[in-house]
Coordinates of C-alpha atoms (C1' of nucleotides) in Angstrom, one line a residue:
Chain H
X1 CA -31.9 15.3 49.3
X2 CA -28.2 14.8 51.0
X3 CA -28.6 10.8 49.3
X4 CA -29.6 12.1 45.9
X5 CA -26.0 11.5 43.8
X6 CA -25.3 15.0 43.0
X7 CA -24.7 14.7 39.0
X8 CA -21.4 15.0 37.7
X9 CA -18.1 14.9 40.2
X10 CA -18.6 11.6 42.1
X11 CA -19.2 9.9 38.4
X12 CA -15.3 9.6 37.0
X13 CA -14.0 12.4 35.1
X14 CA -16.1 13.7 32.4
X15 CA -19.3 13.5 31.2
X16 CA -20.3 10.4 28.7
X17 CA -19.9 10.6 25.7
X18 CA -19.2 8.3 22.3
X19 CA -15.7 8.8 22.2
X20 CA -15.4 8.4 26.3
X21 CA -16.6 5.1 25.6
X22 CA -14.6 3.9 23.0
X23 CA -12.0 5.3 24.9
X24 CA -11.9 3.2 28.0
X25 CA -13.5 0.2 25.6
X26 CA -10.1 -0.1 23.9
X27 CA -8.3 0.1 27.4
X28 CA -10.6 -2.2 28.7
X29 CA -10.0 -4.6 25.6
X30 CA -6.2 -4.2 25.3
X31 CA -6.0 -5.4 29.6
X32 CA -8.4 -7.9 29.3
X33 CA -8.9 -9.2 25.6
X34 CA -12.2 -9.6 23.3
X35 CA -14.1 -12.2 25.2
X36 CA -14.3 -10.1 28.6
X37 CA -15.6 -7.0 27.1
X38 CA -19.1 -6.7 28.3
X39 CA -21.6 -3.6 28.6
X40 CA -22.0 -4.2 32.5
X41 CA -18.1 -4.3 32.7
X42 CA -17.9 -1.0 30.3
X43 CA -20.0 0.6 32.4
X44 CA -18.8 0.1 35.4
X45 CA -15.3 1.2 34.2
X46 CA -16.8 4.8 33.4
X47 CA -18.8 5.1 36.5
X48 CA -22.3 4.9 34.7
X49 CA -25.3 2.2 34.8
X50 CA -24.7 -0.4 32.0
X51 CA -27.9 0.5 30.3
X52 CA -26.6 4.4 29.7
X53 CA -24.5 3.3 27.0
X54 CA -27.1 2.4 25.0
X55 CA -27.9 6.1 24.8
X56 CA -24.6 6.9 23.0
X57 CA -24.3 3.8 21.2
X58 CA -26.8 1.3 19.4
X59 CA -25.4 -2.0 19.9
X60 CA -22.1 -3.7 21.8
X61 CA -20.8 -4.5 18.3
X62 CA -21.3 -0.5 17.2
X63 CA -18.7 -0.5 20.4
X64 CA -16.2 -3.0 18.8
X65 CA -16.3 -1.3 15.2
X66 CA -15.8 2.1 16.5
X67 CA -13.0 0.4 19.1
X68 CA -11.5 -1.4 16.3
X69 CA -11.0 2.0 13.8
X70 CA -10.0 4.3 16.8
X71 CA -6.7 1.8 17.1
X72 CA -5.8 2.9 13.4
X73 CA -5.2 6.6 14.1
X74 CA -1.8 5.4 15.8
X75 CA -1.0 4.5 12.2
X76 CA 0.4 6.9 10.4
X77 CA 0.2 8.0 7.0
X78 CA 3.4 8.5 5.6
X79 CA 4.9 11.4 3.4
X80 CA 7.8 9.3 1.8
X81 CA 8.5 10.4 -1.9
X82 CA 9.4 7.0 -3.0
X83 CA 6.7 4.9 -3.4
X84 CA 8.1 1.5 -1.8
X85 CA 9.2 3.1 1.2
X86 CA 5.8 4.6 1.6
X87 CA 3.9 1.1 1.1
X88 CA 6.2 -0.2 3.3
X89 CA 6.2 1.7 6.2
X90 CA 2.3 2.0 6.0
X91 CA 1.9 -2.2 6.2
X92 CA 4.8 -2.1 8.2
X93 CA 3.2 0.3 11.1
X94 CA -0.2 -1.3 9.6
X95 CA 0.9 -4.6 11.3
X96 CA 2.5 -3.3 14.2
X97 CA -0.9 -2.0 15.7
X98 CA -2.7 -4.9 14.9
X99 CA -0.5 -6.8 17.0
X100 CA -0.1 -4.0 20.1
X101 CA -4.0 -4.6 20.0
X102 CA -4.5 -8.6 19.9
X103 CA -7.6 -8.8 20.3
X104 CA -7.9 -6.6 17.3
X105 CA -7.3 -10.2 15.4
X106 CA -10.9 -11.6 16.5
X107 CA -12.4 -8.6 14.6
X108 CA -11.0 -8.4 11.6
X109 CA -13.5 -10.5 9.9
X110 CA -16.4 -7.5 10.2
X111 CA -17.0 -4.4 7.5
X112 CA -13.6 -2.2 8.3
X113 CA -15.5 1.2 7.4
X114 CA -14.0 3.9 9.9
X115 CA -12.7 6.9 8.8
X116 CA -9.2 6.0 10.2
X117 CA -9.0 2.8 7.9
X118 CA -10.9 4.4 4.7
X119 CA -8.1 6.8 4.8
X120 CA -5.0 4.8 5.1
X121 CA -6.5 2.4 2.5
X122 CA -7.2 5.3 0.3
X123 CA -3.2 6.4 1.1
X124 CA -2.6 2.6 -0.4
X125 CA -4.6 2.8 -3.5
X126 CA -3.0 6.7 -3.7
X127 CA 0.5 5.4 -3.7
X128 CA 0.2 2.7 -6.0
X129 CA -1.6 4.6 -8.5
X130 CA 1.5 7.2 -8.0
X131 CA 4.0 4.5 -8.6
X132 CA 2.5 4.1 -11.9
X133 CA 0.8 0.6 -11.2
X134 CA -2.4 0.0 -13.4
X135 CA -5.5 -2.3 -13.7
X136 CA -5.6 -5.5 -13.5
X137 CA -2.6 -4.9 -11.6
X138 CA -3.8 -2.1 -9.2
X139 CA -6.4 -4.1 -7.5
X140 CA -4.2 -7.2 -7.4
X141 CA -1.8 -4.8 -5.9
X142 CA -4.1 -3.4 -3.0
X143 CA -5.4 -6.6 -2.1
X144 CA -2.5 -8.6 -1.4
X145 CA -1.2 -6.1 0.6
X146 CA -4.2 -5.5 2.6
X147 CA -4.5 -9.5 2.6
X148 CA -0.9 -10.6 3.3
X149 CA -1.0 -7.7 6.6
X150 CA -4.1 -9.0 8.2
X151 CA -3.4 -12.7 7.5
X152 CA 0.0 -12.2 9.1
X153 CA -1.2 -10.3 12.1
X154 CA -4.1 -13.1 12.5
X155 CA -1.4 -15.6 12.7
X156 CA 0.6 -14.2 15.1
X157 CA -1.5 -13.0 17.1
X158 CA -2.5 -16.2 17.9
X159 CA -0.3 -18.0 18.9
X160 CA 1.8 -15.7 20.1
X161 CA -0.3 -13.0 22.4
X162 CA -4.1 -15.1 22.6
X163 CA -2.5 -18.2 23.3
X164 CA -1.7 -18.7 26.9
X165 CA 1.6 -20.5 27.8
X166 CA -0.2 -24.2 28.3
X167 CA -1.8 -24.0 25.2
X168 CA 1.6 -23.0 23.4
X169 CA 3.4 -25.9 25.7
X170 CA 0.0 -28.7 24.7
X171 CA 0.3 -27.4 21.3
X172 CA 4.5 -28.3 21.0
X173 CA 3.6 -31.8 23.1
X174 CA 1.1 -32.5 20.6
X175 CA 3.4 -31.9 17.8
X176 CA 6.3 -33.9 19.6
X177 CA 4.2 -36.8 19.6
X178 CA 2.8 -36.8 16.2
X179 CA 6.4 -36.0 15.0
X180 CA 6.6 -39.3 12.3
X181 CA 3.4 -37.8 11.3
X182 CA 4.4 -34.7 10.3
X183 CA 8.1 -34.7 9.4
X184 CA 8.5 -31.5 8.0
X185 CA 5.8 -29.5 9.9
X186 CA 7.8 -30.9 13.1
X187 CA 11.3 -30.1 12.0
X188 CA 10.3 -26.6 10.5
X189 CA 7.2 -25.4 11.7
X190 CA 5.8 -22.1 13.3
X191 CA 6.1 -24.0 16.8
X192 CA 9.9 -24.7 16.6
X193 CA 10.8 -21.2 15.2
X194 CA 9.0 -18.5 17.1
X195 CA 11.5 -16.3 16.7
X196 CA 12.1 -14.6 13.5
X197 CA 8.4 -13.9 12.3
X198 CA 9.0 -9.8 11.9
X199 CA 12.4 -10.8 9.7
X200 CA 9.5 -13.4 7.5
X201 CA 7.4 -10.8 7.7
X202 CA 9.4 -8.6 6.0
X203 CA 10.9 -10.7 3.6
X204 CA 7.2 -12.2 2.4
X205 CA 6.3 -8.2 1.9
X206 CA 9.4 -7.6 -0.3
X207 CA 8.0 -10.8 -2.5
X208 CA 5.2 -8.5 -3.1
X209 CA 6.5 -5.9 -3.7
X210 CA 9.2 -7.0 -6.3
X211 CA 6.0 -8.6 -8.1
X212 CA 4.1 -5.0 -8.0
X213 CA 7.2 -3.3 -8.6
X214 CA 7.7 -5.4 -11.8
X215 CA 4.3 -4.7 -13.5
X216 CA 5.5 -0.9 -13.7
X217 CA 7.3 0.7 -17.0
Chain L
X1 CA -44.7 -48.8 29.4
X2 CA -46.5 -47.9 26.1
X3 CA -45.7 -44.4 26.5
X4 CA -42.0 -45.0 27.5
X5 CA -40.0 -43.7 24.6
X6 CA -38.1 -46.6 23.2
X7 CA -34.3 -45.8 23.0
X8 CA -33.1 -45.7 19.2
X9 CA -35.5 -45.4 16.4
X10 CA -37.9 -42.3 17.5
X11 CA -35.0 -40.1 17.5
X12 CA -33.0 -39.2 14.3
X13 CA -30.5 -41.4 12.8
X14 CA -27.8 -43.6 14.5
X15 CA -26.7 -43.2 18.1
X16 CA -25.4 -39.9 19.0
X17 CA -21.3 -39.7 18.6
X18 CA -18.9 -36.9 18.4
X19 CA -18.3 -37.5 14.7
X20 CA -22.1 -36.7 13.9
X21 CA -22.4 -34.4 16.1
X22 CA -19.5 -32.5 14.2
X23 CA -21.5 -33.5 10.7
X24 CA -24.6 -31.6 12.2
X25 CA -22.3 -28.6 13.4
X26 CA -21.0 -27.9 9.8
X27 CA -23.9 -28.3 8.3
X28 CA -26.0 -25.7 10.6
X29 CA -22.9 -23.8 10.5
X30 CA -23.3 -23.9 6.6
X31 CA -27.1 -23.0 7.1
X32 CA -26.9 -20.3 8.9
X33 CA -24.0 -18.7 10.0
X34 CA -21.3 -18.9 13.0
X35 CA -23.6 -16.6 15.3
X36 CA -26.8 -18.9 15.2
X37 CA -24.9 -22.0 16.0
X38 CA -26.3 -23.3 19.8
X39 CA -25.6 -26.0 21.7
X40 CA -29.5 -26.3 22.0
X41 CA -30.3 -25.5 18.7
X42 CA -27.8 -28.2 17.5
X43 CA -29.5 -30.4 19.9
X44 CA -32.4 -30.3 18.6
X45 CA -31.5 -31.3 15.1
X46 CA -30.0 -34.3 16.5
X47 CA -33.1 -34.9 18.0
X48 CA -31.7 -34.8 21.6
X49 CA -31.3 -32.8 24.8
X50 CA -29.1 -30.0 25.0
X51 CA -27.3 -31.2 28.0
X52 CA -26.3 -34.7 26.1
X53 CA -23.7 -33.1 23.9
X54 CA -21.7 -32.3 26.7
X55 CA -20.9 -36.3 27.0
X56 CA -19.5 -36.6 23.7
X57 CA -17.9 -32.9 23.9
X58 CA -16.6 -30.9 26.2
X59 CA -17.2 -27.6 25.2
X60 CA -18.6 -25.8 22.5
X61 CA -15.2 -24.6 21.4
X62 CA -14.6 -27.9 21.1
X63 CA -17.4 -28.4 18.6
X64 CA -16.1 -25.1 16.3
X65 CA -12.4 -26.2 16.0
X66 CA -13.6 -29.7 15.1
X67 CA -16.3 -28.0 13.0
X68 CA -13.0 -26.3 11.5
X69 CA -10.7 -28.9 11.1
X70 CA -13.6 -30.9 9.6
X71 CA -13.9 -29.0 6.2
X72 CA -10.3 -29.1 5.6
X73 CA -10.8 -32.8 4.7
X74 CA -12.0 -31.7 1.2
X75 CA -8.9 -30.2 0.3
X76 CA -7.1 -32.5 -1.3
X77 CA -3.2 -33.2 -1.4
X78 CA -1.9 -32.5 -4.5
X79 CA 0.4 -35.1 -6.2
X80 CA 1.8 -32.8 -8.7
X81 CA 6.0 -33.4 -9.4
X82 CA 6.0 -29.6 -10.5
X83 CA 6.5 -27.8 -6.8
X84 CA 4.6 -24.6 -7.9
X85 CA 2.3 -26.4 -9.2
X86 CA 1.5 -28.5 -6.4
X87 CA 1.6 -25.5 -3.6
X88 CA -0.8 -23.4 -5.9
X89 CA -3.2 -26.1 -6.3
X90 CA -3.8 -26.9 -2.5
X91 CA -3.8 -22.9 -1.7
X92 CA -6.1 -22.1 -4.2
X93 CA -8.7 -25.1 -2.8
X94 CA -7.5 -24.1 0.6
X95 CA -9.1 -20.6 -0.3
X96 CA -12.0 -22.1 -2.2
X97 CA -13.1 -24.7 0.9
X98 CA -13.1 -21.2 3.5
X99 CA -15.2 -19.3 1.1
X100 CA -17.5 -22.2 0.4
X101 CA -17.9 -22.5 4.5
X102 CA -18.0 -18.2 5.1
X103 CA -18.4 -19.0 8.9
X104 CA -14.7 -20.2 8.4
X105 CA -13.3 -16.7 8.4
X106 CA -14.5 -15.8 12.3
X107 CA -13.2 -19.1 13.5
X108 CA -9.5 -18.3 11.5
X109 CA -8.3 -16.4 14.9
X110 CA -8.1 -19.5 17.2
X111 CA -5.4 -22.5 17.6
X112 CA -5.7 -24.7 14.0
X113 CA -4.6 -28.1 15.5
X114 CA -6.8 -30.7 13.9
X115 CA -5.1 -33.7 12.2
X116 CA -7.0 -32.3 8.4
X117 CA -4.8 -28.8 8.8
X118 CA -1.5 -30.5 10.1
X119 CA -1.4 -32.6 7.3
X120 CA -2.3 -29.9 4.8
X121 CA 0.7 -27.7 6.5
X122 CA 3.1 -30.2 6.6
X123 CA 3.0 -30.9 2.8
X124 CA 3.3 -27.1 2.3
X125 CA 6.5 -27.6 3.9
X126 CA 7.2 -30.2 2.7
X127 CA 6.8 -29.1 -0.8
X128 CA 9.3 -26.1 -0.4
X129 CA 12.0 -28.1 0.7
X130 CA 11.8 -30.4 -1.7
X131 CA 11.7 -27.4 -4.0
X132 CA 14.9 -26.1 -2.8
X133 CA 14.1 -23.8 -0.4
X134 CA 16.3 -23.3 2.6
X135 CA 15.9 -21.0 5.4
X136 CA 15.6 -18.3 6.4
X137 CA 13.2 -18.4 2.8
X138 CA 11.2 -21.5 3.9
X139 CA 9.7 -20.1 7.3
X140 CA 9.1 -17.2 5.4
X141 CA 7.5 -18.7 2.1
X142 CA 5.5 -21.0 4.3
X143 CA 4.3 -18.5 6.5
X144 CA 3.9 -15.7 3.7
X145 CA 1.4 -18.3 1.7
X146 CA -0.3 -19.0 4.8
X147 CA -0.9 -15.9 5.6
X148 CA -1.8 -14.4 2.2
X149 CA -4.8 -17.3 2.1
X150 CA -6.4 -16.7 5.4
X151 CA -6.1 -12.8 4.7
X152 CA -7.6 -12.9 1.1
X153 CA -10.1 -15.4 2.8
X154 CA -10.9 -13.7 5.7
X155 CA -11.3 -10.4 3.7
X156 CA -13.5 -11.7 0.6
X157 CA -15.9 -13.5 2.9
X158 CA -16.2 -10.6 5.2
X159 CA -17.4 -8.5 2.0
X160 CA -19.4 -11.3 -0.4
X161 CA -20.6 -14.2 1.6
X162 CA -21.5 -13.1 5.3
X163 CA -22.2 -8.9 4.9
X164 CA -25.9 -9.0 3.6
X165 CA -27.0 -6.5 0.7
X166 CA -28.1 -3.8 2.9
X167 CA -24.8 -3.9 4.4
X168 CA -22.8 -3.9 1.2
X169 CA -25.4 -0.8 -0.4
X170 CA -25.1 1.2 2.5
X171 CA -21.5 0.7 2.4
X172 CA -21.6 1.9 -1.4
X173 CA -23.5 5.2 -0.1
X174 CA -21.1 5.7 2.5
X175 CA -18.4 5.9 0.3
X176 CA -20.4 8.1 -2.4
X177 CA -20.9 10.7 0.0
X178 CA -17.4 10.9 1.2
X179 CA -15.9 10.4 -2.5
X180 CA -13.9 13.3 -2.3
X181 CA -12.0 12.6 0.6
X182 CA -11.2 9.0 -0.4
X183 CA -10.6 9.5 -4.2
X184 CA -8.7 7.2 -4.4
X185 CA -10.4 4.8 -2.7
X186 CA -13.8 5.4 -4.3
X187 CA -12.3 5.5 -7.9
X188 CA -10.7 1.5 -7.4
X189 CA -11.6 0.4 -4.0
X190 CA -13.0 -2.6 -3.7
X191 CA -16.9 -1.8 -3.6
X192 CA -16.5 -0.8 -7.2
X193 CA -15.1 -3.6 -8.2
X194 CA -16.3 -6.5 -6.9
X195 CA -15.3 -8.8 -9.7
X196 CA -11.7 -9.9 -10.1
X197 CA -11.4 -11.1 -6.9
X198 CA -10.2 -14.8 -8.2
X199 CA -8.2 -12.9 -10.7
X200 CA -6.8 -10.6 -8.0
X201 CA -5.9 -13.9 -5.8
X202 CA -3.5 -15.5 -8.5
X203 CA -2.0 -12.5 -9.6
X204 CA -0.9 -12.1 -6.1
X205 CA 0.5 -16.0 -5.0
X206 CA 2.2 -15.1 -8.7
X207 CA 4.1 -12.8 -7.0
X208 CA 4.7 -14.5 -4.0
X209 CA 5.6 -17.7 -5.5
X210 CA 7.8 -15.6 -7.8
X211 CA 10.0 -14.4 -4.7
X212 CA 10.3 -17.8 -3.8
X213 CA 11.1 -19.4 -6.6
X214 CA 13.8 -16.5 -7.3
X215 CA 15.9 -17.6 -3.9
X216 CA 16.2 -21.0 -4.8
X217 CA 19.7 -22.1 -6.1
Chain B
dC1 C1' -43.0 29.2 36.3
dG2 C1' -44.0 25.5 33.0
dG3 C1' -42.5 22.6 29.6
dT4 C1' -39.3 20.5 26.6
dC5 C1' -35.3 17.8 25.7
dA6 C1' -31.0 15.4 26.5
dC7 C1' -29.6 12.1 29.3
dT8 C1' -29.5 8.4 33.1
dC9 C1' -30.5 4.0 35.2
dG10 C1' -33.0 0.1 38.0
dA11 C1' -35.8 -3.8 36.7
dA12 C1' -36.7 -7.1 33.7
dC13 C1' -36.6 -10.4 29.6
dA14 C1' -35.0 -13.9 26.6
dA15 C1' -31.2 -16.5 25.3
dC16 C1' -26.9 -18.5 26.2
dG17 C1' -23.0 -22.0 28.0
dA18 C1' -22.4 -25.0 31.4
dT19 C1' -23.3 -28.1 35.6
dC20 C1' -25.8 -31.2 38.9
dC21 C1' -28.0 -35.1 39.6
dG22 C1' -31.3 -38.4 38.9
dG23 C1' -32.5 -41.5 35.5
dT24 C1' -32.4 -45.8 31.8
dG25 C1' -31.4 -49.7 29.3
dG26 C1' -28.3 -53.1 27.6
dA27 C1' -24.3 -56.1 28.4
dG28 C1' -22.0 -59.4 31.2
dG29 C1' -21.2 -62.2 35.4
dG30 C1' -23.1 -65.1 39.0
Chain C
dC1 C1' -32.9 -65.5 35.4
dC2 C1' -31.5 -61.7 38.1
dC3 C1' -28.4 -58.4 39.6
dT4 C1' -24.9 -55.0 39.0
dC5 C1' -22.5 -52.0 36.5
dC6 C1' -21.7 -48.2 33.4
dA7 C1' -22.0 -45.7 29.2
dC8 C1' -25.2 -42.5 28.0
dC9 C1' -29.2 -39.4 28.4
dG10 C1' -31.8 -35.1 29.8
dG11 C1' -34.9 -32.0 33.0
dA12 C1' -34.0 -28.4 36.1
dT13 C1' -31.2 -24.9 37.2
dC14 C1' -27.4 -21.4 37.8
dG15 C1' -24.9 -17.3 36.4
dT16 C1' -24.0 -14.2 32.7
dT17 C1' -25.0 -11.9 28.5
dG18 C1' -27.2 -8.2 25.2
dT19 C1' -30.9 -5.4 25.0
dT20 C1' -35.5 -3.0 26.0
dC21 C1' -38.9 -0.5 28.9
dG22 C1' -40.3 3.1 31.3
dA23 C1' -39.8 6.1 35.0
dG24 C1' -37.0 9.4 36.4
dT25 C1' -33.7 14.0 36.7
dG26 C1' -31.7 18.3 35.8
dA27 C1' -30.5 22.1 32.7
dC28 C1' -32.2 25.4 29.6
dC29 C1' -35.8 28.3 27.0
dG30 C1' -39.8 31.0 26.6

DNA sequence: CGGTCACTCGAACAACGATCCGGTGGAGGG
DNA sequence: CCCTCCACCGGATCGTTGTTCGAGTGACCG
């Protein structure tokens, strides 16, 4: 009787729930990253038994989707009347969480479904139609965009935030050594100019644009 | 004596070495996905124990980034004298050999260090200077293309190759139902047109190599 | 008071990556 | 011819993972 765990204070904070979860998964994943995410560890972070979760959730990867769309409401969707500045601030901020979220990079390549996603991309298809951009160009439009944003946050992510300092340091000795190799990889490559990837960024989205931007009139 | 298993011939092919080991990877890899590949399972097609591999490779992430630089060596480098038409020859079969190997697109988010993608990089940068193109345009171009082919990649495989059809039908209903608060989205999105994507591809590295072509000179 | 229902969790299972340590056979020197 | 060495092999095993089973527990409703 005095053992029995009375129910709900000496648990942390509230009651479970779905969004509890998601809530402390996406701490748990943003201090530790992807590959130390584990039920057990969940769990124990909100004060419950591992196998509770499975109550609220079906599977650990139900946990990652719903983890991965939560990070997307920090996006927002903006009100700009021109359309360019719209599109741009939307890939713009698009980007910014991917990369305030890392391990956000080692999911990209599952069914983006969420809410939070389904309505930014719906904002992107929104604005270009707006803009005046039409088939084939429209789907051209969307995709590159979508593309260019997620390839670019892939990239850096890795080797900038995954990558631990020795396997940034192995990777430039590697290159060093190979240098007659690879001439030009060596002289101009990602590893020799860290710096300076928002300013490509940027500049590699106003390519884009400029080609979209054309196909209007 | 007689029931001694003698050393080469009762077990598959020639001696074990980390080249076929890699051969056996891809092709499982091929077979059946990223998520099915074991170091026992792989074992057993090579018609040893588990534990050998561990000889010839250290760890299994050893085994997927050689697995991943190893179908790299069917892209070929292009001899073209025409620039553009050199860098859109080796993205476009960079693209094709990542959606002819779908498990490619969950392995994109890790160090690409093998000699096959070094090569392949440098003549991307190798190709744009000789084009003309000086910085700050090159790190961008280079990066922008890179990015744009491991995005489209990433995203097309996700959606055709590795969701099954359940996956992609339910997806279809779950966007029916909600079609009025994604119009957008529901009237173009991707789901309804699934075609084009090839189409979609070049109309967006037009673009890009557009931007790049305009800053030279 | 009795029963239903949402919710919790300890124990257990199968599968995984990886390591330990005892083999085994062929090459090469005496 | 024999002995030694060493590259190579693999059974047993460890710790960890995702997930399931089934037995609980308490709040609420009639």
């Amino acid at each position: 009787m005095w053992l029995r765990t009375s129910s709900r204070e000496d648990r942390g904070g509230p009651p479970l729930s779905r969004q509890r979860i998601v809530e402390e998964a996406v701490a748990l994943l943003d201090e530790e990253g992807a590959d130390r995410l584990t039920m057990r560890r969940l769990a124990e972070r909100l004060g419950t038994g591992s196998t509770t979760l499975y109550w609220h959730v079906k599977t650990k990867d139900d946990v990652l989707d719903l983890a991965l769309d939560a990070i997307f409401a920090a996006v927002p969707i903006p009100e700009d009347q021109n359309w360019r500045a719209g599109v741009t601030r939307l890939i713009g901020d698009w980007r910014a969480t991917l990369l305030r979220h890392p391990w956000s990079a080692a999911l990209l390549g599952r069914p983006m479904l969420g809410p939070n996603v389904l309505a930014r991309s719906d904002f992107l298809y929104a604005a270009l139609i707006g803009a005046g951009v039409v088939e084939p160009h429209l789907t051209a439009a969307a995709f590159g965009l979508s593309n260019y944003v997620v390839g670019s946050a892939l990239m850096q992510a890795t080797w900038l935030l995954n990558a631990d300092a020795e396997t940034r340091d192995a990777a430039r000795d590697h290159m060093d050594h190979q240098r007659d190799r690879y001439p030009a990889l060596a002289a101009h490559g990602p590893l020799t100019a860290t710096d300076g990837w928002d300013e490509s960024f940027e500049r590699g989205l106003g390519w884009l644009l400029d080609g979209v931007e054309a196909t209007i009139g």
